[in-house]
Coordinates of C-alpha atoms in Angstrom, one line a residue:
X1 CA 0.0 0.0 0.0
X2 CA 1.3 3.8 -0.7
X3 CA 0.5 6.5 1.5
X4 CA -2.0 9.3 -0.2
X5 CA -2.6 9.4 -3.9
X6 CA -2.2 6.2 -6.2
X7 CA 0.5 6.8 -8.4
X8 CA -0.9 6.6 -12.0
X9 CA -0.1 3.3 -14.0
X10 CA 1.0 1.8 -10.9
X11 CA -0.1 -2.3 -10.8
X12 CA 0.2 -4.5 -8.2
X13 CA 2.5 -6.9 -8.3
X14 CA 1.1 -10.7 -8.8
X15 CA 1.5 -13.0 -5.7
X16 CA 2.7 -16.5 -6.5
X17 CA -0.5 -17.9 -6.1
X18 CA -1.9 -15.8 -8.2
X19 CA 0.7 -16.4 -10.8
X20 CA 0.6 -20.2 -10.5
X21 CA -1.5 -22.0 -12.9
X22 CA -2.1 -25.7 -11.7
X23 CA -3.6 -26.5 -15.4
X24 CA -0.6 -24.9 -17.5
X25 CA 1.8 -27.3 -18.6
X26 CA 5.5 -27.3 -17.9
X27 CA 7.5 -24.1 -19.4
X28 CA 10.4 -25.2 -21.6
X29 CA 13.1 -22.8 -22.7
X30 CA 14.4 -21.5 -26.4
X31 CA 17.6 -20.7 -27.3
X32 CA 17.4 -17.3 -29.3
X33 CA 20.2 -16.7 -31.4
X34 CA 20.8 -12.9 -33.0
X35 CA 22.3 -13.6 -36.6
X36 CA 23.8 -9.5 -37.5
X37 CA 24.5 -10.6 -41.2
X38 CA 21.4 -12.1 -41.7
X39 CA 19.8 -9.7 -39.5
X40 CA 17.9 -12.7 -38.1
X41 CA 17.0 -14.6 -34.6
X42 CA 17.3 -18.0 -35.3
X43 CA 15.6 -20.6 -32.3
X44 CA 17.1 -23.5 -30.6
X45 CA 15.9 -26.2 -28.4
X46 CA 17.7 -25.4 -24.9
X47 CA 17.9 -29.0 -24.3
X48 CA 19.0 -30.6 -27.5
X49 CA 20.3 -27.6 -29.4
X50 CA 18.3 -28.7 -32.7
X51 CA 16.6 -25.8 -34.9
X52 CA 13.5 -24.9 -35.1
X53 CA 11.2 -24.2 -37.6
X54 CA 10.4 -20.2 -36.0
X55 CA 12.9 -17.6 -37.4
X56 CA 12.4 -13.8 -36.7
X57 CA 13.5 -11.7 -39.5
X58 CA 14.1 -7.9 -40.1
X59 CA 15.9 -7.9 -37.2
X60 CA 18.9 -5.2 -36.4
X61 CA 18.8 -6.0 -33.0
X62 CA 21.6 -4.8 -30.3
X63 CA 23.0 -7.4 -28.6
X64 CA 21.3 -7.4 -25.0
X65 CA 18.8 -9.9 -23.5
X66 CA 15.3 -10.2 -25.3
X67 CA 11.9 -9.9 -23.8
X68 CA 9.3 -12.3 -23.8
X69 CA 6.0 -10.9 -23.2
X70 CA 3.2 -13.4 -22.5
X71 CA 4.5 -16.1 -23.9
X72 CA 3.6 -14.5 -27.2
X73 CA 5.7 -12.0 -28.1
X74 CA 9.5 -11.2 -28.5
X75 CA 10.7 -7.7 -28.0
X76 CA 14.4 -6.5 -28.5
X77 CA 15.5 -2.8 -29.3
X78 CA 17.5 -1.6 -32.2
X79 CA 20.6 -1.8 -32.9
X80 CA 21.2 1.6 -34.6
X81 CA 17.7 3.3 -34.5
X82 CA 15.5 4.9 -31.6
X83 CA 13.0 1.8 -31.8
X84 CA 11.7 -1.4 -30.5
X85 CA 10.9 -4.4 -32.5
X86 CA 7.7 -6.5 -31.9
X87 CA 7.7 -10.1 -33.2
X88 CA 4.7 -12.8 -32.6
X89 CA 5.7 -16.1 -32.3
X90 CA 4.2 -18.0 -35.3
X91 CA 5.4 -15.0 -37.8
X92 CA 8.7 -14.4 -39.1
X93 CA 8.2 -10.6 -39.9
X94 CA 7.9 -7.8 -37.1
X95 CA 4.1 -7.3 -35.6
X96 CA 5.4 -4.0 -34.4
X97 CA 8.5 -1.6 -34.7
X98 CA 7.6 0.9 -31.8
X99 CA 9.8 4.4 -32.1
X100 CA 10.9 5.7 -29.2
X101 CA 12.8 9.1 -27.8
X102 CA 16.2 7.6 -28.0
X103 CA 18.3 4.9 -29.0
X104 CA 17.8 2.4 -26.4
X105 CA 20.6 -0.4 -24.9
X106 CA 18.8 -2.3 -23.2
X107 CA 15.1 -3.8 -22.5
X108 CA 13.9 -5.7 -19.6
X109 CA 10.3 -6.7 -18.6
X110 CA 9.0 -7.3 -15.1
X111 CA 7.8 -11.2 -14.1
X112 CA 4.2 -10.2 -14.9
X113 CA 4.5 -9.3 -18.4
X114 CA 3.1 -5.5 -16.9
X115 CA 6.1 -3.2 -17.2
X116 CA 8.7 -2.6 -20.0
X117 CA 12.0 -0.9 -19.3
X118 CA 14.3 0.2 -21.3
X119 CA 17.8 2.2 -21.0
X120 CA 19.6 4.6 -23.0
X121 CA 23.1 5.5 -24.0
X122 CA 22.4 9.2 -22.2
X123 CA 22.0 7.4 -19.0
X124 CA 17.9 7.5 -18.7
X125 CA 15.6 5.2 -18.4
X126 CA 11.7 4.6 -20.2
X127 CA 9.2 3.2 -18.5
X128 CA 6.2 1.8 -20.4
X129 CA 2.3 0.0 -19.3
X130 CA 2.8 -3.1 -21.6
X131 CA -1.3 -3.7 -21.8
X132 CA -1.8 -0.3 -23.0
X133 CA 1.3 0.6 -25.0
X134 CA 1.3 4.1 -22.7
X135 CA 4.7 5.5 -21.8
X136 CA 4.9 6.2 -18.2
X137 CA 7.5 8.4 -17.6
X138 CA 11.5 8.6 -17.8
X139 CA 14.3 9.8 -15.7
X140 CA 18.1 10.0 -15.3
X141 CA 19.4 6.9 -13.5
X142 CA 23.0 7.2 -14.6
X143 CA 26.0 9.6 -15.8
X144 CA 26.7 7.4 -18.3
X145 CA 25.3 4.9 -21.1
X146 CA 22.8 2.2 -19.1
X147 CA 24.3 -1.3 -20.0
X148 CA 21.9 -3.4 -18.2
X149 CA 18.3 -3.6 -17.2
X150 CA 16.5 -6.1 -14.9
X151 CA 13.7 -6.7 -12.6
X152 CA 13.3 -9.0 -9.4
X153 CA 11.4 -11.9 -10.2
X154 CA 8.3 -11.5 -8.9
X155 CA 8.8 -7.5 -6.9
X156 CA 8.6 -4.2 -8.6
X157 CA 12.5 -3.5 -8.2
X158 CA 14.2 -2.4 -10.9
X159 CA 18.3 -2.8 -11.0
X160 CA 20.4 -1.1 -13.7
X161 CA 23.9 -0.9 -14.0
X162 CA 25.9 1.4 -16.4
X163 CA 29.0 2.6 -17.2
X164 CA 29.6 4.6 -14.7
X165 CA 30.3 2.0 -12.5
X166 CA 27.6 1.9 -10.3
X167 CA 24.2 -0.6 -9.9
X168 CA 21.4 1.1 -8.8
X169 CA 17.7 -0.8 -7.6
X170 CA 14.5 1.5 -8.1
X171 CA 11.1 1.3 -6.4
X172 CA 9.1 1.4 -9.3
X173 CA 6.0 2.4 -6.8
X174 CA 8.7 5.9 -5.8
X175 CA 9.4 6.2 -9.5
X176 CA 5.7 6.6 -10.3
X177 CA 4.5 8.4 -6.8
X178 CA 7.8 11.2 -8.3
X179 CA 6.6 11.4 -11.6
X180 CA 2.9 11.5 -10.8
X181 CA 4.0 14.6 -7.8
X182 CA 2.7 12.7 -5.0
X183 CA 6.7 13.2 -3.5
X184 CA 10.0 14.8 -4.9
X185 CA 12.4 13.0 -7.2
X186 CA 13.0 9.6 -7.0
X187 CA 15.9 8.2 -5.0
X188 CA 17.3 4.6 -5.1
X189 CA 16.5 1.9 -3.1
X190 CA 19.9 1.0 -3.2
X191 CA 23.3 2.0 -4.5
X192 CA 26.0 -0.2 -5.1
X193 CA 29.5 1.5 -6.0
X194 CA 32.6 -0.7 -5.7
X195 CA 33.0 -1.2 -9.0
X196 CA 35.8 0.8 -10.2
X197 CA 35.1 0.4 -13.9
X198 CA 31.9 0.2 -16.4
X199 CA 29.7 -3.0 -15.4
X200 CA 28.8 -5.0 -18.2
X201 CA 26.7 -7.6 -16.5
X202 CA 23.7 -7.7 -14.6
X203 CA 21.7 -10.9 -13.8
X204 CA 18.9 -10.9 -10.9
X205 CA 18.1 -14.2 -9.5
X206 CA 15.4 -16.6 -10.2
X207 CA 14.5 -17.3 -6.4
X208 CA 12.4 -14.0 -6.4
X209 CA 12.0 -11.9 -3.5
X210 CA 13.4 -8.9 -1.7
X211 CA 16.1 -10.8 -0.6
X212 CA 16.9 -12.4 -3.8
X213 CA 21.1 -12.1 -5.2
X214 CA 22.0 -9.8 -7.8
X215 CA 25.4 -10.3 -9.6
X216 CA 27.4 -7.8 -11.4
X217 CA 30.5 -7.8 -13.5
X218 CA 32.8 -5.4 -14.7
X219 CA 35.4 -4.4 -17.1
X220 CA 37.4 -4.3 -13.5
X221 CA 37.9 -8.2 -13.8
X222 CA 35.5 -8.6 -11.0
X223 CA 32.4 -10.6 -10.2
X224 CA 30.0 -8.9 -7.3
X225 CA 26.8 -10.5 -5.8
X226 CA 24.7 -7.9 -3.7
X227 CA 21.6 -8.4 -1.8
X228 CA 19.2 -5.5 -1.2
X229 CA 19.7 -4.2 2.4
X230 CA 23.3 -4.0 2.3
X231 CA 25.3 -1.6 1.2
X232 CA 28.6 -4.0 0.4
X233 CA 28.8 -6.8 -1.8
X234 CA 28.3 -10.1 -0.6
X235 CA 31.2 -11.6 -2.4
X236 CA 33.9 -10.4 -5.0
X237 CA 35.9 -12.6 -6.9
X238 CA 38.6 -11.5 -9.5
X239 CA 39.4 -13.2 -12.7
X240 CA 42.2 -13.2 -14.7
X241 CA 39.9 -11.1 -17.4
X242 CA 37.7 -8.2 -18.0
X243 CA 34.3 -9.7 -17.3
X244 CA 31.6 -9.0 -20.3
X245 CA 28.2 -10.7 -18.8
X246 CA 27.2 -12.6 -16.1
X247 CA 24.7 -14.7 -15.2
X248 CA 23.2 -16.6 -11.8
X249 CA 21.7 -20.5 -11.7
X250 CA 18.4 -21.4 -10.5
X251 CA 20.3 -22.3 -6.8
X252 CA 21.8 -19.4 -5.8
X253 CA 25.2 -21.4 -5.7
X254 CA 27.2 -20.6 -9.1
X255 CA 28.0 -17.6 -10.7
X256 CA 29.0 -17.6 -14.3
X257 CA 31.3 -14.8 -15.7
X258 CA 32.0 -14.4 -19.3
X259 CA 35.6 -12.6 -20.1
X260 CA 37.2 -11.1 -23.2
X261 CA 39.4 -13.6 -23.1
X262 CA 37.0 -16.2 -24.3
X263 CA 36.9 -18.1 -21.2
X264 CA 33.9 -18.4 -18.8
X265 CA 34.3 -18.7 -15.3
X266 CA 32.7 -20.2 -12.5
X267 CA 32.8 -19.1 -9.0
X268 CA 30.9 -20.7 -6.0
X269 CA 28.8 -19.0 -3.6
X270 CA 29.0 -21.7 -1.2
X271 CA 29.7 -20.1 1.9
X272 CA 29.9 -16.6 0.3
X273 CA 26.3 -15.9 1.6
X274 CA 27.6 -16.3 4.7
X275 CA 30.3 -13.8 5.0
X276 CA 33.5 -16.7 3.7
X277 CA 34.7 -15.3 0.0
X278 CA 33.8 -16.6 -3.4
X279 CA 36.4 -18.4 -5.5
X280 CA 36.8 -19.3 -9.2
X281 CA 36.2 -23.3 -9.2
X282 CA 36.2 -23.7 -12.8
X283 CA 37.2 -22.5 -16.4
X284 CA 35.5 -23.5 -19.0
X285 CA 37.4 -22.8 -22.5
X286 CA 36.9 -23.6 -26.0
X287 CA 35.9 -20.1 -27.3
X288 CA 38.2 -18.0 -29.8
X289 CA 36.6 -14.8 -29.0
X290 CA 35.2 -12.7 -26.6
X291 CA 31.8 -14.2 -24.4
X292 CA 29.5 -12.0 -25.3
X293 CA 26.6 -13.7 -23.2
X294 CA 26.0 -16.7 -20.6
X295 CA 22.6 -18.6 -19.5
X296 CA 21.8 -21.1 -16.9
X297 CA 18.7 -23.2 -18.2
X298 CA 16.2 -23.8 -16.2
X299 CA 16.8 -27.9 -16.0
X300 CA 20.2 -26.8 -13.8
X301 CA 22.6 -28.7 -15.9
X302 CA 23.0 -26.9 -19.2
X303 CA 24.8 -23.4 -19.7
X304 CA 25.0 -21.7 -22.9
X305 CA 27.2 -19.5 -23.9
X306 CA 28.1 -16.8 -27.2
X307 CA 31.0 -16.0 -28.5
X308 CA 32.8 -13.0 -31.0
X309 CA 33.7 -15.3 -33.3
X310 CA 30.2 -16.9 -33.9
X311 CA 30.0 -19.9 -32.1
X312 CA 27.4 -21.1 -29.1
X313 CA 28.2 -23.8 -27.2
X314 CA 25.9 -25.5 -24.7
X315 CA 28.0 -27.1 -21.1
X316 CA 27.5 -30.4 -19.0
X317 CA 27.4 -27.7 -15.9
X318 CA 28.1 -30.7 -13.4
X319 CA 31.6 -31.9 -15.3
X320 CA 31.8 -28.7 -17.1
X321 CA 32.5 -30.3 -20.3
X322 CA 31.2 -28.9 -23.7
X323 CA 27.8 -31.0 -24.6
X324 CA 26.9 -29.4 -28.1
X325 CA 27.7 -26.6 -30.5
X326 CA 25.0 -24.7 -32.4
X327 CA 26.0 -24.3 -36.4
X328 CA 24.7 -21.7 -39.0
X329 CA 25.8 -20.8 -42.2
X330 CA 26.8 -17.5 -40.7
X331 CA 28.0 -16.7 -37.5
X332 CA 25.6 -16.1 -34.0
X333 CA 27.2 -13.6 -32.0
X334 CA 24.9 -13.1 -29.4
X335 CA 22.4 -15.7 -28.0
X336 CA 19.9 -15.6 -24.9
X337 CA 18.3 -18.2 -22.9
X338 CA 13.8 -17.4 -23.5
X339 CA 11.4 -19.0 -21.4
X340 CA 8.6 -19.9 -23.2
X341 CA 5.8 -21.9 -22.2
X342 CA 4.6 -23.7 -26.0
X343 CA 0.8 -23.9 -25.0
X344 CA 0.2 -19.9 -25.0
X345 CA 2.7 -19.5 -27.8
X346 CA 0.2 -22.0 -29.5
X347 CA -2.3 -20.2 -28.6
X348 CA -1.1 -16.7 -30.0
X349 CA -0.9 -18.4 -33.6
X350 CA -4.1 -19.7 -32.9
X351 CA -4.2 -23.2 -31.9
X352 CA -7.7 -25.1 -31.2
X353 CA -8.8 -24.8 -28.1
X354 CA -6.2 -22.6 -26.1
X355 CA -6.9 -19.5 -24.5
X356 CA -5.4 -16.6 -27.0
X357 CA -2.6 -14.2 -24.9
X358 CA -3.6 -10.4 -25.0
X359 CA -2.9 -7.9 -27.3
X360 CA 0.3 -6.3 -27.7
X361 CA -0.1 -2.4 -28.7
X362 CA 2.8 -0.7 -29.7
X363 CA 4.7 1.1 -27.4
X364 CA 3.9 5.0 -27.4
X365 CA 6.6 7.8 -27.7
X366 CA 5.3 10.5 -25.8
X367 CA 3.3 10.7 -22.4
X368 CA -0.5 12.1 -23.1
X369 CA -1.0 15.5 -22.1
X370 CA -2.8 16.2 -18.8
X371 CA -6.8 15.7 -20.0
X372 CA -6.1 14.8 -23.8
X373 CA -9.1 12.7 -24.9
X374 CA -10.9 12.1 -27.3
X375 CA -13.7 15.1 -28.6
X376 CA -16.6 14.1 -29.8
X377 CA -19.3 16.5 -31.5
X378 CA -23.2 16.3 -30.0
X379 CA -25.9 17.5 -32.4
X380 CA -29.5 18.4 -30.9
X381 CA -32.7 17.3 -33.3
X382 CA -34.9 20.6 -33.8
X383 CA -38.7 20.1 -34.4
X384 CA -40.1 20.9 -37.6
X385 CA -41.5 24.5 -36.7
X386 CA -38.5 25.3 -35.3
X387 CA -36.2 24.6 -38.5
X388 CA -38.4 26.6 -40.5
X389 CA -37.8 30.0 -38.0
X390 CA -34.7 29.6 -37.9
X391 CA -34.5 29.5 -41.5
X392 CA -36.6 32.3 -42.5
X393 CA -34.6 34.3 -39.9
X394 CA -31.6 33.1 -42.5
X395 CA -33.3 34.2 -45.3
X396 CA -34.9 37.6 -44.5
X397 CA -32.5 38.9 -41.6
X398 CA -29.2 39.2 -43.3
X399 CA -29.6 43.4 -43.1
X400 CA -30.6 43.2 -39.5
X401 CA -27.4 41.1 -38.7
X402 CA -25.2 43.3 -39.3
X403 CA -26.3 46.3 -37.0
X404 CA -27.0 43.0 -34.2
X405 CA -23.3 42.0 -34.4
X406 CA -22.1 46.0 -34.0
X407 CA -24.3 46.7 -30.9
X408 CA -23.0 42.7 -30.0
X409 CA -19.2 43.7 -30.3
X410 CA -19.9 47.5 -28.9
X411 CA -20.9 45.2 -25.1
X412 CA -17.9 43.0 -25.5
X413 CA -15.4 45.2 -26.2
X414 CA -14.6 44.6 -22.0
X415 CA -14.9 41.3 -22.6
X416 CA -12.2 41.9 -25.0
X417 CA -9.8 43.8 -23.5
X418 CA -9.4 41.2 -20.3
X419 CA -8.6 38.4 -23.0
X420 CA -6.3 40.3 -24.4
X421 CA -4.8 41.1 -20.9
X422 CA -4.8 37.7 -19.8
X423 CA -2.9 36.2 -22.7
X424 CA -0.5 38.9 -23.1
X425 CA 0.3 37.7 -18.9
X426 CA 0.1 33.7 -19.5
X427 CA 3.0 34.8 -22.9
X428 CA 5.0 36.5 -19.9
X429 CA 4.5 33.4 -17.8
X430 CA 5.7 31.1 -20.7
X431 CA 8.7 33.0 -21.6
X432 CA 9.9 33.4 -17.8
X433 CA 9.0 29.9 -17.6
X434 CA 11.1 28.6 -20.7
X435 CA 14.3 30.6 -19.5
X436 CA 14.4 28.7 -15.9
X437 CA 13.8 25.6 -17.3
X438 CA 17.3 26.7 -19.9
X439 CA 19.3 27.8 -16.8
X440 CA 17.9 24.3 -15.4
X441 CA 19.1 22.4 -18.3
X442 CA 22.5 24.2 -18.6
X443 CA 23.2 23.8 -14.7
X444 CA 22.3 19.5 -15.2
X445 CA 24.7 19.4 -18.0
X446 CA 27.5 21.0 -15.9
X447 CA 26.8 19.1 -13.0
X448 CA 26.8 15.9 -15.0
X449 CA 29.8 17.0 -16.9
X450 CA 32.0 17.7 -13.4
X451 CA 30.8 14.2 -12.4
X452 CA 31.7 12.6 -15.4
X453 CA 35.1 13.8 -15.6
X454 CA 35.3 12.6 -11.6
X455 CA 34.3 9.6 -12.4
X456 CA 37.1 9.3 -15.8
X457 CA 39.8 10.4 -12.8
X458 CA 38.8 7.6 -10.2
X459 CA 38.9 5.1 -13.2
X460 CA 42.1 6.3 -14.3
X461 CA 43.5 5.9 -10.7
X462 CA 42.2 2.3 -10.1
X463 CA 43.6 1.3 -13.5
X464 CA 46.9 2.3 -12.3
X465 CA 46.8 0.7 -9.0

């Protein structure tokens, strides 16, 4: 519950209960693979690694993890342009391709298909209501490009993570109360700044919870697990290389680090929760090129990982030996684990007898003003008798009008002169109001450019040392 005023688009999170379903059947997971030269996202069983018939197409997609919405929908932004592409599953070509403010980096979408997120290379984040398509609001969360976006499964807490070397987790619930003026500006749940270079990882674990881990890595060879509620890390292990993504298993007990080297490391938790450090176990090579992403599956004994130089491999997790390779004609630089479970993915192409997902509507650019709606235009039936005055007064009173309308402006010219007054004060008030919000804007961008080149400095020292 919220104190005062209900923050507008704010939903309740769903409960397990209410997000169980005892008559859904068991989710299985996808292997999404971006092809860049194809500009293509090519599926994969997670368990076997065989192709399947569903291929996405038109796809300049970045290279970040892909949203599944509903088990219906795959959303991923653009590589180069300000938009978001919408894909059904059934169709090849995009449902949707949603423009948006900016450029985005990075999407993310809570556990009840409610919220999208997504971050931007100027360090601000874009909130949307999935159902509706409405855009919600923005802010600046960082002082530099947003690298990662995700939620806590099952909680509306956001955590992003950025270049600026810090990981930040949001209240969506003070996010909306800020934007919707119930309070001031919203502040962090939590700040997280041990990092000492950008963090290129982000993985929130499965568990879900308040008290579910978050793990982090970082160009600073380090691997950090955080728990909301404390303001150090729970564990940090270094590895022998820059760390490019991250990612936790179903457990809590195993973190997996991918570095530029083209290794992946493992690093247990045993014990770490409990105050003992993390260590690297294991190191799995076999990769000529940088990782460039790493998923647990849900089954706990497969990991897939990408590589730079195109190939996906999928691990025995328990002897850490490499199970299968996925092969295309042209290289798959990115891939990402998708959840999917295949009865509502039926559904949304239109299978007999299953219960269709909703509706996806493109994602909006711009907030509605205040009390924009739609205008409608009423028109009154006049009785017969009444039409034909009117009319004759048309047809016979055109002379008389025009001394009516004199003696009609001669009483309004009061009337008159206070319009005129009052817009030539709400001009005054626009203008006045346009130059603080300049003096604003010019004071942020100095403020953000001191931090920035405070931040360049600190980054500069810790690379030395």
């Amino acid at each position: 519950t919220f104190p005062g005023k209900q923050p507008a688009g704010l939903r309740e999170p769903r409960t397990a209960r209410t997000m169980a379903d005892p008559t859904a059947k068991a989710s299985c997971e996808v292997i999404a693979a971006l092809c860049e030269e194809e500009e293509a996202i090519a599926v994969y069983s997670a368990s076997t690694g065989a192709a399947q018939a569903q291929v996405f197409r038109g796809s300049a997609s970045a290279r970040t993890a892909l949203v599944s919405l509903h088990d219906r929908y795959l959303l991923a932004p653009h590589r180069t342009k300000p938009a978001i592409t919408v894909w059904e599953w059934g169709r090849e070509t995009p449902a949707h391709t949603c423009y948006v403010a900016e450029r985005l980096t990075c999407l993310c979408a809570d556990s009840t298909g409610a919220y999208v997120v997504g971050g931007s290379p100027s360090g601000s984040l874009y909130l949307w209501l999935a159902e509706t398509g409405e855009f919600l609001c923005s802010w600046r969360a960082h002082y530099r490009p947003v690298t990662r976006v995700a939620f806590l499964q099952g909680e509306l807490v956001l955590v992003t993570a950025a270049e600026d070397a810090l990981v930040h987790a949001w209240s969506l619930a003070d996010v909306l109360c800020a934007r919707s003026g119930v309070s001031g500006d919203a502040e962090p749940l939590a700040t997280w700044s041990e990092h000492s270079l950008p963090v290129t990882g982000l993985c929130c674990s499965r568990a879900g919870g308040a008290g579910s881990l978050v793990a982090s890595s970082s160009l600073d060879h380090t691997c950090r697990v955080w728990r909301l509620g404390r303001a150090k890390a729970l564990c940090a292990v270094s590895c022998p290389s820059p760390l490019l993504c991250c990612c936790l298993d179903g457990q809590e007990q195993r973190v997996y680090a991918g570095g530029r080297c083209g290794s992946v490391f493992e690093v247990s938790l045993t014990g770490a929760v409990a105050g003992e450090a993390g260590r690297v176990t294991r190191t799995l090579r076999g990769h000529a090129g940088a990782v460039t992403s790493v998923g647990c599956c849900a089954d706990g004994g497969t990991l897939v990982s990408s590589s730079e130089d195109g190939s996906v491999f999928l691990w025995n997790r328990s002897s850490g030996e490499r199970v299968r390779d996925i092969e295309r004609d042209h290289p798959v630089r990115f891939a990402d684990v998708v959840q999917v479970r295949w009865p509502r993915a039926e559904a949304a192409v239109g299978a007999r007898g299953a219960q269709p997902a909703p509706t996806l509507r493109p994602l909006k650019k711009y907030k509605p003003a205040p009390g924009e709606q739609e205008c409608g235009v009423g028109v009154t039936a006049l009785p017969d008798g009444e039409v034909d005055r009117v009319l004759g007064a048309l047809r016979g009173g055109a002379a008389g009008g025009g001394s009516a309308r004199e003696a009609e402006a001669a009483g309004g010219d009061g009337q008159a002169e206070e319009l005129a007054a009052m817009r030539e004060e709400l001009r005054a008030a626009k203008e006045e109001l346009g130059r603080v919000r300049e003096e604003h804007g010019r004071t942020k961008d100095k403020l953000s450019e001191a931090q920035g080149k405070l931040l360049d400095f600190l980054q500069s020292k810790n690379a030395l040392v």
